[in-house]
Coordinates of C-alpha atoms in Angstrom, one line a residue:
M16 CA 28.7 -23.3 -35.1
T17 CA 31.6 -21.2 -34.0
M18 CA 32.6 -23.2 -30.9
T19 CA 34.4 -26.6 -30.8
D20 CA 32.5 -29.8 -29.9
N21 CA 34.5 -30.0 -26.7
C22 CA 33.3 -26.5 -25.6
T23 CA 29.7 -27.2 -26.3
E24 CA 29.9 -30.6 -24.5
Q25 CA 31.1 -28.8 -21.3
M26 CA 28.1 -26.4 -21.3
S27 CA 25.2 -26.7 -19.0
P28 CA 21.8 -27.4 -20.7
F29 CA 20.7 -23.8 -20.3
E30 CA 24.0 -22.3 -21.5
L31 CA 24.0 -24.6 -24.6
S32 CA 20.5 -23.6 -25.3
L33 CA 21.3 -19.9 -25.2
F34 CA 24.4 -20.5 -27.4
L35 CA 22.4 -22.5 -30.0
E36 CA 19.6 -19.9 -30.1
K37 CA 22.1 -17.1 -30.7
E38 CA 23.8 -19.0 -33.5
I39 CA 20.6 -19.9 -35.2
S40 CA 19.3 -16.3 -35.0
K41 CA 22.2 -15.0 -37.0
D42 CA 20.5 -16.3 -40.2
P43 CA 17.0 -14.7 -40.7
K44 CA 15.7 -17.7 -42.5
N45 CA 16.7 -20.0 -39.7
R46 CA 15.4 -17.6 -37.1
Q47 CA 12.0 -17.7 -38.8
R48 CA 11.9 -21.5 -38.8
L49 CA 13.1 -21.8 -35.2
L50 CA 11.1 -24.0 -32.8
N51 CA 12.6 -23.8 -29.3
A52 CA 11.1 -26.6 -27.3
G53 CA 13.8 -26.3 -24.6
R54 CA 12.3 -23.4 -22.7
G55 CA 10.1 -24.0 -19.7
N56 CA 8.2 -20.7 -20.0
P57 CA 4.5 -21.4 -20.7
N58 CA 2.8 -19.7 -23.6
W59 CA -0.6 -19.2 -21.9
T60 CA -1.7 -16.7 -19.2
A61 CA -4.7 -16.4 -16.9
P62 CA -6.5 -13.2 -18.0
T63 CA -9.3 -13.0 -15.5
P64 CA -7.3 -12.4 -12.3
R65 CA -5.0 -10.1 -14.2
E66 CA -7.9 -8.0 -15.4
A67 CA -9.1 -7.9 -11.8
F68 CA -5.7 -6.8 -10.7
F69 CA -5.6 -3.8 -13.0
L70 CA -9.2 -2.9 -12.2
L71 CA -8.4 -2.9 -8.5
G72 CA -5.3 -0.8 -9.3
Q73 CA -7.5 1.7 -11.2
F74 CA -9.9 1.9 -8.3
A75 CA -7.1 2.3 -5.8
T76 CA -5.6 5.2 -7.8
M77 CA -9.0 6.9 -7.8
E78 CA -9.1 6.6 -4.1
T79 CA -5.9 8.6 -3.7
L80 CA -7.2 11.6 -5.6
N81 CA -8.4 13.3 -2.5
T82 CA -5.9 16.2 -2.2
E83 CA -5.7 19.6 -3.7
G84 CA -2.4 18.8 -5.5
I85 CA -2.4 18.9 -9.3
L86 CA 0.2 16.2 -9.9
T87 CA 0.4 14.7 -6.4
A88 CA -2.1 12.4 -4.7
G89 CA -2.7 11.2 -1.2
M90 CA -2.4 7.8 0.4
I91 CA -5.2 5.2 0.9
S92 CA -7.2 6.2 4.0
K93 CA -9.5 3.9 5.9
D94 CA -13.0 4.8 4.9
N95 CA -16.2 2.9 5.8
D96 CA -17.9 4.1 2.6
V97 CA -15.2 2.6 0.4
D98 CA -17.4 -0.5 0.1
K99 CA -20.1 1.4 -1.7
R100 CA -17.8 3.2 -4.0
F101 CA -16.1 -0.1 -4.9
E102 CA -19.4 -1.8 -5.7
K103 CA -20.5 1.2 -7.8
F104 CA -17.1 1.1 -9.6
L105 CA -17.5 -2.6 -10.5
S106 CA -21.0 -2.0 -11.8
T107 CA -19.7 0.6 -14.2
H108 CA -16.7 -1.5 -15.4
P109 CA -18.2 -4.8 -16.8
G110 CA -16.0 -7.7 -17.8
K111 CA -14.6 -10.9 -16.5
G112 CA -12.3 -9.2 -14.0
S113 CA -15.2 -7.3 -12.6
D114 CA -17.4 -10.4 -12.5
F115 CA -14.6 -12.2 -10.6
L116 CA -14.3 -9.4 -8.0
K117 CA -18.0 -9.3 -7.6
E118 CA -18.1 -13.1 -7.0
I119 CA -15.5 -13.1 -4.3
W120 CA -17.0 -9.9 -2.8
H121 CA -20.6 -11.1 -2.5
S122 CA -19.8 -14.8 -1.8
Q123 CA -21.3 -16.4 1.3
E124 CA -17.9 -17.9 1.8
N125 CA -15.3 -15.5 3.3
Y126 CA -12.2 -16.2 1.2
F127 CA -10.3 -13.2 2.6
G128 CA -9.7 -14.2 6.2
L129 CA -10.7 -10.6 7.2
I130 CA -13.8 -8.5 7.4
K131 CA -14.5 -7.4 3.8
S132 CA -14.0 -3.7 4.4
Q133 CA -10.7 -4.4 6.2
W134 CA -9.5 -6.6 3.3
L135 CA -10.4 -4.0 0.7
N136 CA -8.7 -1.1 2.5
Q137 CA -5.6 -3.2 3.0
I138 CA -5.5 -4.5 -0.6
L139 CA -5.9 -1.0 -2.0
D140 CA -3.0 0.2 0.1
Y141 CA -0.9 -2.7 -1.0
L142 CA -1.7 -1.9 -4.7
I143 CA -0.6 1.8 -4.3
G144 CA 2.6 0.5 -2.8
D145 CA 3.4 3.5 -0.7
N146 CA 4.1 1.6 2.5
Y147 CA 6.7 -1.0 3.3
P148 CA 5.3 -4.6 3.4
N149 CA 4.3 -5.2 7.0
P150 CA 4.4 -7.8 8.4
V151 CA 7.4 -8.7 6.3
R152 CA 6.7 -12.4 6.1
C153 CA 3.3 -12.1 4.4
L154 CA 0.7 -9.4 4.3
P155 CA -2.5 -10.1 6.3
A156 CA -5.0 -9.5 3.4
C157 CA -3.0 -11.9 1.2
E158 CA -2.1 -14.7 3.6
E159 CA -5.4 -16.4 3.9
P160 CA -6.2 -16.5 0.2
I161 CA -2.7 -18.0 -0.5
K162 CA -3.2 -20.6 2.3
N163 CA -6.6 -21.5 1.0
Y164 CA -5.2 -22.0 -2.5
L165 CA -2.3 -24.2 -1.3
N166 CA -4.6 -26.2 0.8
Q167 CA -7.0 -26.8 -2.1
E168 CA -4.4 -27.5 -4.8
L169 CA -1.5 -29.1 -3.0
F170 CA -2.3 -30.1 0.5
S171 CA -5.6 -31.9 0.1
N172 CA -7.3 -29.6 2.6
Q173 CA -5.4 -31.1 5.5
A174 CA -6.0 -29.4 8.8
V175 CA -2.5 -28.9 10.0
P176 CA -1.9 -25.1 10.7
F177 CA 1.0 -23.7 8.7
D178 CA 2.8 -20.4 8.0
I179 CA 3.9 -19.0 4.7
F180 CA 6.7 -16.6 3.6
A181 CA 5.9 -14.8 0.3
V182 CA 9.1 -14.9 -1.9
E183 CA 10.4 -13.8 -5.3
G184 CA 9.5 -17.0 -7.1
G185 CA 10.6 -20.6 -6.6
T186 CA 14.3 -19.9 -7.2
A187 CA 14.4 -17.4 -4.3
G188 CA 12.7 -20.0 -2.1
I189 CA 15.4 -22.5 -3.0
C190 CA 18.2 -20.1 -2.1
Y191 CA 16.6 -18.9 1.1
L192 CA 16.0 -22.4 2.4
F193 CA 19.6 -23.6 1.7
D194 CA 21.0 -20.5 3.3
T195 CA 18.9 -20.7 6.5
L196 CA 19.5 -24.4 7.0
F197 CA 23.2 -23.7 6.7
N198 CA 23.2 -20.5 8.8
N199 CA 21.4 -22.3 11.6
H200 CA 23.7 -25.4 11.5
L201 CA 20.8 -27.7 10.6
L202 CA 23.0 -28.5 7.7
N203 CA 26.8 -28.1 7.9
K204 CA 29.6 -28.3 5.4
G205 CA 30.1 -31.9 4.3
D206 CA 26.8 -33.2 5.7
K207 CA 25.1 -36.0 3.8
I208 CA 21.9 -35.1 2.0
A209 CA 19.8 -36.9 -0.6
L210 CA 18.5 -35.7 -3.9
L211 CA 15.6 -37.5 -5.7
L212 CA 16.5 -37.6 -9.4
P213 CA 15.9 -36.5 -12.0
T214 CA 15.5 -33.0 -10.6
F215 CA 15.8 -29.3 -11.5
A216 CA 19.4 -28.8 -12.4
P217 CA 20.3 -26.2 -9.7
Y218 CA 19.4 -28.7 -7.0
L219 CA 22.3 -30.7 -8.3
E220 CA 24.6 -27.7 -8.6
I221 CA 23.9 -25.9 -5.3
P222 CA 25.2 -28.8 -3.0
E223 CA 28.5 -28.7 -4.9
L224 CA 29.2 -25.1 -4.1
P225 CA 32.3 -24.6 -1.9
Q226 CA 30.4 -23.2 1.1
Y227 CA 28.2 -26.3 1.2
H228 CA 30.2 -29.2 -0.3
F229 CA 27.5 -31.7 0.8
E230 CA 27.9 -35.4 0.4
V231 CA 25.0 -36.2 -1.9
E232 CA 23.1 -39.5 -2.1
K233 CA 21.4 -39.6 -5.5
I234 CA 18.2 -41.6 -5.4
L235 CA 17.1 -42.3 -9.0
A236 CA 13.7 -42.8 -10.5
E237 CA 13.3 -45.2 -13.3
Q238 CA 10.8 -45.8 -16.0
T239 CA 8.3 -48.4 -14.9
I240 CA 4.8 -49.8 -15.6
L241 CA 2.0 -48.8 -13.3
L242 CA -1.6 -49.7 -14.0
G243 CA -0.5 -50.7 -17.5
K244 CA 1.1 -47.3 -18.3
T245 CA 4.6 -46.0 -18.2
T246 CA 5.6 -43.6 -15.4
Y247 CA 8.9 -42.6 -13.7
Q248 CA 8.9 -43.8 -10.1
Y249 CA 11.4 -44.7 -7.3
S250 CA 11.9 -48.3 -6.4
S251 CA 11.5 -49.4 -2.8
A252 CA 15.2 -50.2 -2.7
E253 CA 16.1 -46.6 -3.7
I254 CA 13.7 -45.0 -1.2
D255 CA 15.0 -47.3 1.5
R256 CA 18.4 -45.5 1.3
L257 CA 16.6 -42.7 3.2
K258 CA 16.7 -44.9 6.3
D259 CA 20.4 -43.9 6.8
P260 CA 20.2 -41.5 9.8
Q261 CA 23.3 -39.7 8.5
I262 CA 21.1 -38.3 5.7
K263 CA 19.9 -35.1 7.2
A264 CA 17.8 -33.7 4.4
V265 CA 16.2 -34.9 1.2
F266 CA 15.3 -32.5 -1.7
V267 CA 12.6 -33.4 -4.1
V268 CA 10.9 -31.8 -7.1
N269 CA 7.4 -33.3 -7.1
P270 CA 6.1 -33.6 -9.8
S271 CA 9.5 -34.1 -11.3
N272 CA 11.4 -32.0 -13.8
P273 CA 12.1 -33.1 -16.5
T274 CA 10.3 -36.5 -16.3
A275 CA 7.1 -34.7 -15.3
N276 CA 5.6 -37.4 -13.1
A277 CA 4.2 -37.1 -9.6
M278 CA 5.3 -39.4 -6.8
C279 CA 2.9 -42.3 -6.4
Q280 CA 1.2 -42.9 -3.1
S281 CA 3.1 -46.0 -2.2
T282 CA 6.4 -44.1 -2.3
I283 CA 4.9 -41.4 0.0
D284 CA 3.7 -44.1 2.3
Q285 CA 7.2 -45.6 2.3
I286 CA 8.8 -42.3 3.2
K287 CA 6.3 -41.9 6.0
E288 CA 7.3 -45.3 7.4
I289 CA 11.0 -44.3 7.2
V290 CA 10.4 -41.0 9.1
A291 CA 8.3 -42.8 11.7
H292 CA 10.8 -45.7 12.4
D293 CA 14.2 -45.1 10.9
N294 CA 15.0 -41.4 10.4
P295 CA 12.7 -39.2 12.4
N296 CA 14.8 -36.1 12.1
L297 CA 14.9 -36.2 8.3
M298 CA 14.2 -32.7 6.8
I299 CA 12.2 -32.9 3.6
L300 CA 12.2 -30.0 1.1
T301 CA 9.7 -30.4 -1.6
D302 CA 9.3 -28.1 -4.6
D303 CA 5.7 -28.5 -5.9
V304 CA 5.6 -26.0 -8.7
Y305 CA 4.1 -28.5 -11.1
G306 CA 1.6 -30.0 -8.7
T307 CA -1.3 -28.0 -10.2
F308 CA -0.9 -29.9 -13.5
V309 CA -1.9 -33.3 -11.8
P310 CA -5.6 -34.0 -11.3
E311 CA -5.4 -35.3 -7.7
F312 CA -2.0 -34.2 -6.5
R313 CA -0.9 -34.9 -2.9
S314 CA 2.2 -33.1 -1.7
L315 CA 4.6 -34.7 0.8
F316 CA 3.6 -31.8 3.0
T317 CA 0.1 -33.2 3.1
E318 CA 1.2 -36.4 5.0
L319 CA 4.5 -35.3 6.5
P320 CA 3.8 -31.7 7.5
F321 CA 6.1 -31.8 10.6
N322 CA 9.2 -32.8 8.6
T323 CA 8.5 -30.9 5.4
A324 CA 9.1 -27.4 4.0
C325 CA 7.2 -26.8 0.7
I326 CA 8.2 -24.4 -2.0
Y327 CA 5.6 -23.3 -4.5
S328 CA 5.8 -20.8 -7.5
Y329 CA 2.9 -19.4 -9.4
S330 CA 5.1 -19.0 -12.5
K331 CA 4.2 -22.0 -14.6
Y332 CA 0.5 -22.6 -13.9
F333 CA -0.6 -18.9 -14.4
G334 CA 1.9 -18.0 -17.1
A335 CA 3.5 -15.6 -14.6
T336 CA 7.3 -16.2 -14.8
G337 CA 7.8 -12.4 -15.1
W338 CA 6.0 -11.7 -11.8
R339 CA 8.5 -13.6 -9.7
I340 CA 6.0 -14.8 -7.1
G341 CA 6.0 -17.8 -4.9
T342 CA 5.9 -19.0 -1.3
I343 CA 7.5 -21.2 1.3
A344 CA 5.1 -23.1 3.6
V345 CA 6.2 -24.5 7.0
A346 CA 3.9 -26.1 9.6
K347 CA 3.6 -24.2 12.8
E348 CA 5.0 -27.2 14.6
N349 CA 7.9 -28.5 12.6
I350 CA 11.2 -30.4 12.7
F351 CA 13.2 -27.3 11.9
D352 CA 12.3 -25.5 15.1
Q353 CA 12.8 -28.7 17.0
L354 CA 16.3 -29.3 15.7
V355 CA 17.3 -25.6 16.4
Q356 CA 16.3 -26.1 20.0
E357 CA 18.4 -29.3 20.2
L358 CA 21.6 -27.7 19.0
P359 CA 24.6 -27.6 21.3
N360 CA 24.7 -24.6 23.7
E361 CA 27.7 -23.0 22.0
V362 CA 25.9 -23.1 18.6
K363 CA 22.8 -21.7 20.2
E364 CA 24.8 -18.8 21.6
K365 CA 26.2 -18.0 18.1
L366 CA 22.7 -18.0 16.8
R367 CA 21.5 -15.8 19.7
L368 CA 24.0 -13.2 18.6
R369 CA 23.1 -13.6 14.9
Y370 CA 19.4 -12.9 15.5
L371 CA 19.8 -10.5 18.5
S372 CA 18.4 -7.5 16.6
L373 CA 15.1 -9.2 15.9
N374 CA 13.6 -9.4 19.4
E375 CA 14.4 -9.6 23.1
N376 CA 14.5 -13.4 23.0
P377 CA 16.2 -14.3 19.7
Q378 CA 16.4 -18.0 20.7
E379 CA 12.6 -18.0 20.4
T380 CA 12.7 -16.8 16.8
S381 CA 10.9 -19.4 14.6
F382 CA 12.6 -21.1 11.7
I383 CA 10.3 -19.3 9.2
D384 CA 11.1 -15.9 10.7
R385 CA 14.8 -16.8 10.5
L386 CA 14.2 -17.5 6.8
V387 CA 12.7 -14.0 6.4
A388 CA 15.6 -12.3 8.3
D389 CA 18.3 -14.3 6.5
S390 CA 16.8 -13.2 3.2
R391 CA 18.0 -9.7 4.1
D392 CA 21.2 -10.7 6.0
V393 CA 19.3 -10.2 9.3
A394 CA 20.4 -6.5 9.7
L395 CA 17.8 -5.5 7.1
N396 CA 15.0 -7.6 8.4
H397 CA 12.8 -4.5 8.8
A398 CA 13.0 -4.0 5.0
A399 CA 12.4 -7.6 4.1
G400 CA 9.4 -9.0 2.4
L401 CA 8.0 -9.4 -1.1
S402 CA 6.7 -6.3 -2.8
S403 CA 3.1 -5.6 -1.6
V404 CA 2.0 -5.3 -5.2
Q405 CA 3.3 -8.7 -6.1
Q406 CA 1.6 -10.2 -3.1
V407 CA -1.8 -8.8 -4.3
M408 CA -1.3 -10.6 -7.6
M409 CA -0.6 -13.8 -5.7
A410 CA -3.7 -13.3 -3.7
L411 CA -5.9 -12.8 -6.8
F412 CA -4.4 -15.8 -8.5
S413 CA -5.2 -17.8 -5.4
L414 CA -8.8 -16.5 -5.0
Y415 CA -9.4 -17.2 -8.7
S416 CA -8.5 -20.8 -8.3
L417 CA -11.0 -21.2 -5.5
L418 CA -13.9 -20.4 -7.8
D419 CA -15.6 -22.6 -10.4
E420 CA -14.0 -20.6 -13.3
G421 CA -10.6 -21.2 -11.7
Q422 CA -11.2 -24.9 -11.8
A423 CA -12.4 -24.7 -15.4
Y424 CA -9.1 -22.8 -16.1
K425 CA -7.2 -25.7 -14.5
E426 CA -9.0 -28.2 -16.8
E427 CA -8.2 -26.2 -19.8
V428 CA -4.5 -25.8 -19.0
M429 CA -4.2 -29.6 -18.4
E430 CA -6.0 -30.3 -21.7
I431 CA -3.6 -28.0 -23.6
C432 CA -0.6 -29.9 -22.2
H433 CA -2.0 -33.4 -22.8
T434 CA -3.1 -32.5 -26.3
R435 CA 0.4 -31.3 -27.2
E436 CA 1.9 -34.4 -25.7
K437 CA -0.4 -36.7 -27.7
L438 CA 0.5 -34.9 -30.9
L439 CA 4.2 -35.4 -30.3
F440 CA 4.0 -38.9 -29.0
D441 CA 1.7 -40.1 -31.8
K442 CA 4.2 -38.7 -34.3
L443 CA 7.2 -40.4 -32.6
G444 CA 5.3 -43.6 -31.9
I445 CA 5.5 -43.4 -28.1
E446 CA 2.8 -44.4 -25.7
E447 CA 1.6 -41.6 -23.4
P448 CA 2.5 -42.0 -19.7
L449 CA 0.0 -42.8 -16.9
P450 CA -2.3 -39.7 -17.0
A451 CA -3.1 -39.7 -13.2
L452 CA 0.6 -38.9 -12.4
N453 CA 1.6 -37.1 -15.5
T454 CA 1.8 -33.3 -15.7
A455 CA 2.5 -33.3 -19.5
Y456 CA 4.3 -30.0 -18.9
Y457 CA 7.6 -31.6 -20.1
C458 CA 8.4 -35.0 -21.4
E459 CA 11.8 -36.7 -21.3
I460 CA 12.8 -38.9 -24.2
N461 CA 15.8 -41.2 -24.2
F462 CA 16.9 -40.7 -27.8
K463 CA 19.2 -43.7 -27.9
D464 CA 16.4 -46.0 -26.6
W465 CA 13.9 -44.5 -29.0
T466 CA 16.1 -45.0 -32.0
E467 CA 16.9 -48.6 -30.9
K468 CA 13.2 -49.4 -30.9
R469 CA 12.8 -47.7 -34.3
Y470 CA 15.9 -48.9 -36.1
G471 CA 17.4 -51.8 -34.1
T472 CA 20.3 -52.5 -31.9
D473 CA 23.0 -52.2 -34.6
F474 CA 22.0 -48.7 -35.3
S475 CA 22.0 -47.9 -31.6
N476 CA 25.5 -49.2 -31.2
Y477 CA 26.6 -47.0 -34.2
L478 CA 25.0 -44.0 -32.6
S479 CA 26.9 -44.6 -29.3
Q480 CA 30.2 -44.8 -31.1
R481 CA 29.8 -41.8 -33.5
W482 CA 27.5 -39.5 -31.7
N483 CA 26.6 -38.1 -28.3
V484 CA 23.5 -36.2 -27.1
T485 CA 25.3 -32.8 -27.4
K486 CA 26.2 -33.5 -31.0
F487 CA 22.7 -34.6 -31.7
L488 CA 21.1 -31.5 -30.2
T489 CA 23.6 -29.2 -31.9
T490 CA 23.0 -30.8 -35.3
L491 CA 19.2 -30.7 -34.7
A492 CA 19.4 -27.0 -34.0
Q493 CA 21.7 -26.3 -37.0
N494 CA 20.0 -28.5 -39.6
E495 CA 16.4 -28.5 -38.4
Q496 CA 16.2 -25.3 -36.4
L497 CA 14.7 -27.3 -33.5
M498 CA 16.0 -26.8 -30.0
L499 CA 15.6 -29.3 -27.2
L500 CA 17.4 -29.5 -23.8
K501 CA 19.8 -32.2 -22.8
A502 CA 18.7 -33.8 -19.5
N503 CA 21.9 -35.4 -18.1
A504 CA 22.5 -32.3 -15.9
F505 CA 19.1 -33.0 -14.3
G506 CA 20.4 -36.4 -13.2
S507 CA 18.9 -38.3 -16.2
D508 CA 20.6 -40.7 -18.6
D509 CA 23.3 -39.2 -20.9
W510 CA 21.1 -39.8 -24.0
S511 CA 17.9 -38.2 -22.5
V512 CA 16.5 -34.9 -23.8
R513 CA 13.8 -32.7 -22.3
I514 CA 11.0 -31.4 -24.5
S515 CA 8.8 -28.6 -23.2
L516 CA 5.2 -29.1 -24.0
A517 CA 4.3 -25.6 -22.6
N518 CA 5.9 -23.1 -24.9
L519 CA 5.0 -23.8 -28.5
A520 CA 1.7 -23.6 -30.3
T521 CA -0.3 -26.8 -30.0
N522 CA -0.2 -27.5 -33.8
Q523 CA 3.6 -27.2 -33.8
Y524 CA 4.2 -30.4 -31.8
S525 CA 3.7 -32.7 -34.7
E526 CA 6.3 -30.6 -36.5
V527 CA 8.7 -31.1 -33.5
G528 CA 8.3 -34.9 -34.1
D529 CA 8.8 -34.5 -37.8
R530 CA 12.1 -32.7 -37.3
I531 CA 13.4 -35.3 -34.8
I532 CA 12.5 -38.0 -37.3
R533 CA 14.1 -36.2 -40.2
L534 CA 17.5 -35.9 -38.5
S535 CA 17.2 -39.5 -37.3
E536 CA 16.6 -40.7 -40.8
K537 CA 19.7 -38.8 -42.0
I538 CA 21.8 -40.4 -39.3
K539 CA 20.3 -43.8 -40.3
D540 CA 21.4 -43.1 -44.0
E541 CA 24.9 -42.2 -42.7
W542 CA 25.0 -45.6 -40.9
L543 CA 23.8 -47.6 -43.9
K544 CA 26.5 -46.0 -46.0
S545 CA 29.1 -46.8 -43.5
K546 CA 28.1 -50.5 -43.6
Q547 CA 28.7 -50.6 -47.3
K548 CA 32.3 -49.5 -47.1

């Protein structure tokens, strides 16, 4: 390695990972052996909705070939006969994508939220992409499929009406929410917020930025036993800290990253009690990207819709990180709108001027519409909105999940993750976590604790004195060509590492365990030699 230990120690987990990968790749032999289990990008995709997407695109293109131009085509025009042409097109293009489109088209259930012919005309127009997204928050032919999907997979089919804003993935949703809360003085510089840890590293980094400089209460999950199995959960004492009315907002990734466990129902019930009796104005922001990896997931939005904004990304579940598609969901009646109305008059006047270009009564602009406007610095609100083509892909992913095949896809994805986890844990001698709350998308292993159980307390003390997690990961990469991610930047213990169970071939996870054990044995031999001196 070309950098000093001190330099690598100061790197963030992601920067260290990129540096190590670059160094390993300089040697072709090492590059060939490299196993990078630090990446969160899944190595599966959902082919059926993608095939449907490209079929629809082909049909949409054919529908524009109605002009006399040789190289130019027209726009999608509303045509009552398009239904018949569409059905004929599907009949001549057999395959899973076609079968999927036929199933949603001929279903007795209207998944679209529109009359079929209206939905088809609008979807074809979105696919051609020759018009600005309108309305900018979410396109009508995509909104109902996305809502139905969220309701089924995250919100337990609760009946509370909600709005969605289609965004460029979960990271965009995070940035937009922070900005709009700040722009609307729902959070001000130096305010107290809470983070439920461990969590996605940027949630720890954003509050420290100079423009926010929030006072952060860190509420830490701990490994515990539930129903005879291990899981990471929050103690009642930790959650009780949310009773402090000075805590204006709490940010949670549920299920967690990197510990990969969903919040148990008793914790959700405790938060409900705190909101009801102690901190009714608490704003809850929940990032539920991993919710679809838990069999019976219940989002905080399900039971606290008034207080909660939910971020969801399609990236992990559908193998769609390159699509950059996600959404923010906010109940039609919500704490954010209420708190805006309760702001001091001088602040309201500032906000009136900020949003004056949106409508005649800017003070009536809802929180979610402020999110949309702020995403384009208000002045470019008319050009806001996620690409219409990306929204079609979101809608098709959503519609797919509403069908039986979509549910079979879910079972297969979960089986992939849990099989990989079992292979790794069996090799390392670790018991699998409580399956009902475990995504098995990542796992977090405290290397010091694992070696103590394997080799004893004396070895663990030696490890603490001579090594640290950065040195361990660097040596693991250099000697074994295995890359893991250090987890302390996520709010985990200094000796914890994150292993992705999503991005390597299933049969490689035993080898991941073998390489960890091999380095551990070398360190043990080093320790034994030191005892003989």
